[in-house]
XYZ file of C-alpha atoms in Angstrom:
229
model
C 38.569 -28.114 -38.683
C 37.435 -26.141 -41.434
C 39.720 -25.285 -44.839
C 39.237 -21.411 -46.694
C 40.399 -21.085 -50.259
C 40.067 -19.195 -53.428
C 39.153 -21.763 -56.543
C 36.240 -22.814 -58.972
C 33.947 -25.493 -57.787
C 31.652 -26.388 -61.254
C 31.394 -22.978 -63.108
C 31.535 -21.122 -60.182
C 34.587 -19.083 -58.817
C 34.960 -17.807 -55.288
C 35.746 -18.148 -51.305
C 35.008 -21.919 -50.499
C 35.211 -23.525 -47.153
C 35.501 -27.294 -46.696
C 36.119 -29.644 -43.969
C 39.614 -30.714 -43.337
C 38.460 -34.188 -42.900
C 36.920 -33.748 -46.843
C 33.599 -33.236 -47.750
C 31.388 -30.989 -50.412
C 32.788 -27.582 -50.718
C 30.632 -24.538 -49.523
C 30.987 -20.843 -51.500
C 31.708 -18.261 -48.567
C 31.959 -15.248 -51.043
C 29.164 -13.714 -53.483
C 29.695 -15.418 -56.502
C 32.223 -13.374 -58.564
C 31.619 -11.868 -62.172
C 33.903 -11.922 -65.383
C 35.398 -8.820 -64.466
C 36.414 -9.766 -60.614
C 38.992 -12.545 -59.134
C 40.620 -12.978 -55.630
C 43.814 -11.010 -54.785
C 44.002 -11.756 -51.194
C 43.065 -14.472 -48.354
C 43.645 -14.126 -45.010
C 42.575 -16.522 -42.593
C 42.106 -15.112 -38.376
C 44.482 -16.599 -35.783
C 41.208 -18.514 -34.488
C 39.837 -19.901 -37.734
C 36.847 -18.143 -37.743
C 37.077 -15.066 -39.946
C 37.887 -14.987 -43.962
C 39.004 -11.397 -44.767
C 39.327 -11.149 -48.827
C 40.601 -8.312 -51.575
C 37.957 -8.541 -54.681
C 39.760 -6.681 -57.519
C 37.534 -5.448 -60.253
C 38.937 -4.901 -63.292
C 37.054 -3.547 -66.385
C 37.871 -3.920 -70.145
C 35.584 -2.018 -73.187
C 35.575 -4.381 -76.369
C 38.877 -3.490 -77.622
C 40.932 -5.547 -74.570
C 42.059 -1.859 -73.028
C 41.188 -1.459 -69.363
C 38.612 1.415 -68.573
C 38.390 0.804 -64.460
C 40.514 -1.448 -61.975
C 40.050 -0.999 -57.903
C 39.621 -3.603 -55.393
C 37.590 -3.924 -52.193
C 37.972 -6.079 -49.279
C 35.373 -8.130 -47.692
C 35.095 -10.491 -44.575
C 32.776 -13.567 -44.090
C 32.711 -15.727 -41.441
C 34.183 -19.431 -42.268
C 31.072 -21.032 -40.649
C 28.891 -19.048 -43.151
C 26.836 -16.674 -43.676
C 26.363 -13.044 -45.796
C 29.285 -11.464 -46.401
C 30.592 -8.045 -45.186
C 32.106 -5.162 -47.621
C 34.475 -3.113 -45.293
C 35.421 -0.766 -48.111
C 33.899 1.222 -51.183
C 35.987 1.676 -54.100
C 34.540 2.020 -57.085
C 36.912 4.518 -59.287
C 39.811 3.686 -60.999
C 43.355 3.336 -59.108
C 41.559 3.077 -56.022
C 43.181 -0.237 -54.087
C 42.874 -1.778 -51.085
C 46.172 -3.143 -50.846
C 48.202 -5.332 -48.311
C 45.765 -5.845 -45.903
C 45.623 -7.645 -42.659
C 43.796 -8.874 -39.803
C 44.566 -7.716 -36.650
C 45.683 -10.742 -34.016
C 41.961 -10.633 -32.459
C 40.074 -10.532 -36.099
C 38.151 -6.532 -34.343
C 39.934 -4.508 -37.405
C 41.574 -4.451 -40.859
C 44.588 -2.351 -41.426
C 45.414 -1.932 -45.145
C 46.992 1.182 -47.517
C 45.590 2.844 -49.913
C 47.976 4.556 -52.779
C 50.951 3.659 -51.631
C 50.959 5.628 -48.375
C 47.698 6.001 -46.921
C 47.275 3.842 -43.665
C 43.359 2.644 -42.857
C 41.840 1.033 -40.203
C 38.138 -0.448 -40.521
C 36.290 -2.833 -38.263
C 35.752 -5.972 -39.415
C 32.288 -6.529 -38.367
C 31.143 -3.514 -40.543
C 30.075 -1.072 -38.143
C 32.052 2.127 -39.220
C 34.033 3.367 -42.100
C 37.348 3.150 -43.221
C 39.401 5.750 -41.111
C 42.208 7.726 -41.884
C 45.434 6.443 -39.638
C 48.616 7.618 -41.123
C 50.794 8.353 -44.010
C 53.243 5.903 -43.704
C 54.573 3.449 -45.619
C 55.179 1.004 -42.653
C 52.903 -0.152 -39.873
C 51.855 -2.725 -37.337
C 48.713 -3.118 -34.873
C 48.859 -4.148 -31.597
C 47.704 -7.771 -30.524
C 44.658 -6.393 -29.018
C 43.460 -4.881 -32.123
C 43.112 -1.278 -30.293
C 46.009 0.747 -31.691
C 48.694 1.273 -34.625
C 52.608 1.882 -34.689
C 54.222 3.475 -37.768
C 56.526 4.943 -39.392
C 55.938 8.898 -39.489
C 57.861 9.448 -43.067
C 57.556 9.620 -46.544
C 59.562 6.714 -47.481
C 58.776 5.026 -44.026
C 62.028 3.328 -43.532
C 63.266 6.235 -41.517
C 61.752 8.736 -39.548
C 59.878 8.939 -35.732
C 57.653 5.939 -34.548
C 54.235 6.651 -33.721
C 50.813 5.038 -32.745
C 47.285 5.846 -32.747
C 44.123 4.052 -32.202
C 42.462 1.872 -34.910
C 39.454 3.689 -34.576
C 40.878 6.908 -35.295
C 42.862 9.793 -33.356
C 45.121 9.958 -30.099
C 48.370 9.776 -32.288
C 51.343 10.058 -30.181
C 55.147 10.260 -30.848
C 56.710 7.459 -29.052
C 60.416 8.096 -30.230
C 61.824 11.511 -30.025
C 63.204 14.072 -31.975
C 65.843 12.631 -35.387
C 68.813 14.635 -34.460
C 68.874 14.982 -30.712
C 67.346 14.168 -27.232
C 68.846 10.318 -25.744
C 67.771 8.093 -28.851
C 69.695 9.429 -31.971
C 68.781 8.487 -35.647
C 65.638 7.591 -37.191
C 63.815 4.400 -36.433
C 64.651 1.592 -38.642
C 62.765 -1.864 -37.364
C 59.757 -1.988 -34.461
C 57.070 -4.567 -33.748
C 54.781 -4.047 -30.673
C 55.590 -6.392 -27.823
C 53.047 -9.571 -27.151
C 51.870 -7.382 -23.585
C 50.720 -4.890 -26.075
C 52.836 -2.538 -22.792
C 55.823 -1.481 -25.116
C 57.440 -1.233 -28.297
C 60.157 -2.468 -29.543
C 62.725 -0.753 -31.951
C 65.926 -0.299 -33.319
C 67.104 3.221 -34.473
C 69.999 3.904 -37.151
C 72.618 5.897 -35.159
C 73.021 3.504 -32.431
C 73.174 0.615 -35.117
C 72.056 -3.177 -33.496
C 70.662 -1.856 -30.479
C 67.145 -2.099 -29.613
C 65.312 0.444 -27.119
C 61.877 0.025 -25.640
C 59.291 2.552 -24.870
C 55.784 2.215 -23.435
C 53.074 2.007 -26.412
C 51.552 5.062 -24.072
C 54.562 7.400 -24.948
C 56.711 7.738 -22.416
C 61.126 7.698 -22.216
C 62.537 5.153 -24.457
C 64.698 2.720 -22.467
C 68.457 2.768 -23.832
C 70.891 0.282 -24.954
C 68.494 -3.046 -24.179
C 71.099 -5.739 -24.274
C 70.849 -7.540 -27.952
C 73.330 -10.486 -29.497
C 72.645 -10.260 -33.628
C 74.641 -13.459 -33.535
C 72.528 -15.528 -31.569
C 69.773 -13.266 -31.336
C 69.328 -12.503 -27.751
């Protein structure tokens, strides 16, 4: 088994790899400059993709900062040249909390706050656009996203789209009427990657399930919040 981490090995700061039995480390990432350091790791389910956020931040010669973004990069822990899935290189401009999807295809991440992007991990597209929400998951598959369609993104309608881009769909219905009442408050897709999972606000602890297709949410799906069955 092989060990990712973020550290300084000599003079040299980055993405090492070693074996879990011990060993010489090995530098996974570029080597990084005064101006850069490590903000995020994330390791894949499988243990074979690193997926890192550089952050870049600039200072002139009186200590005040003239540029700070970060970009996120994947490498695989076996080796080799590392992959920049995103471009910032203007002020404010953050990739920021990103994750792997459960099959290491795609990052999701936001961008100023709101922004929801999907890229592919292996570096064969661009960042897309996905939502502006303030709350998402992807599917176990990697293929699709649920969110939160709202401005503060702890209430509103749940929705998905693909990771690559397009075929958003409302998969809870209307705030105020129709047979699910209130605005979503907790959801997760489902480990079939069939359905999603949610509670909504007016009905309090009850969950509901609808297919991740769209489709009739299913009412009232029997839940304990004592035991938590």
């Amino acid at each position: 088994a092989l060990v990712a981490f973020y550290g300084m090995i000599g003079s040299e700061r980055g993405i090492f790899r070693v074996s879990a039995s011990g060993g010489t480390p090995v530098r996974l990432s570029d080597a990084l400059g005064r101006d850069d350091t490590i903000y995020f790791l994330e390791v894949s389910v499988d243990g074979a993709l690193c997926l890192y956020e550089r952050r870049t931040t600039i200072v002139d010669d009186l200590l005040f900062v003239v540029a700070d973004y970060s970009n996120l990069h994947c490498v695989s822990v076996a080796g080799g040249t590392p992959v920049q899935l995103t471009q910032h290189h203007l002020d404010g401009y953050f990739a920021s909390y990103p994750r792997l999807t459960a099959d290491a295809s795609h990052v999701t991440y936001r961008r100023e706050a709101f922004y929801q992007y999907g890229v592919a991990t292996d570096g064969s597209g661009s960042p897309v656009l996905l939502a502006f929400s303030f709350r998402a998951e992807s599917s176990p598959d990697g293929t699709r996203l649920a969110y939160l369609d709202g401005f503060l993104g702890s209430m509103g309608r749940l929705m998905t789209a693909d990771l690559d881009g397009g075929d958003a769909r409302f998969l809870s219905g209307p705030t105020l009427q129709g047979a699910v009442l209130g605005d979503v408050e907790e959801f997760a897709p489902t480990p079939n990657e069939l359905h999603v999972l949610y509670t909504n606000s007016y009905v309090g602890s009850k969950f509901h399930v609808v297919g991740a297709g769209g489709g009739s949410p299913a009412l009232d799906v029997p839940f304990d919040p004592v035991s938590g069955k």
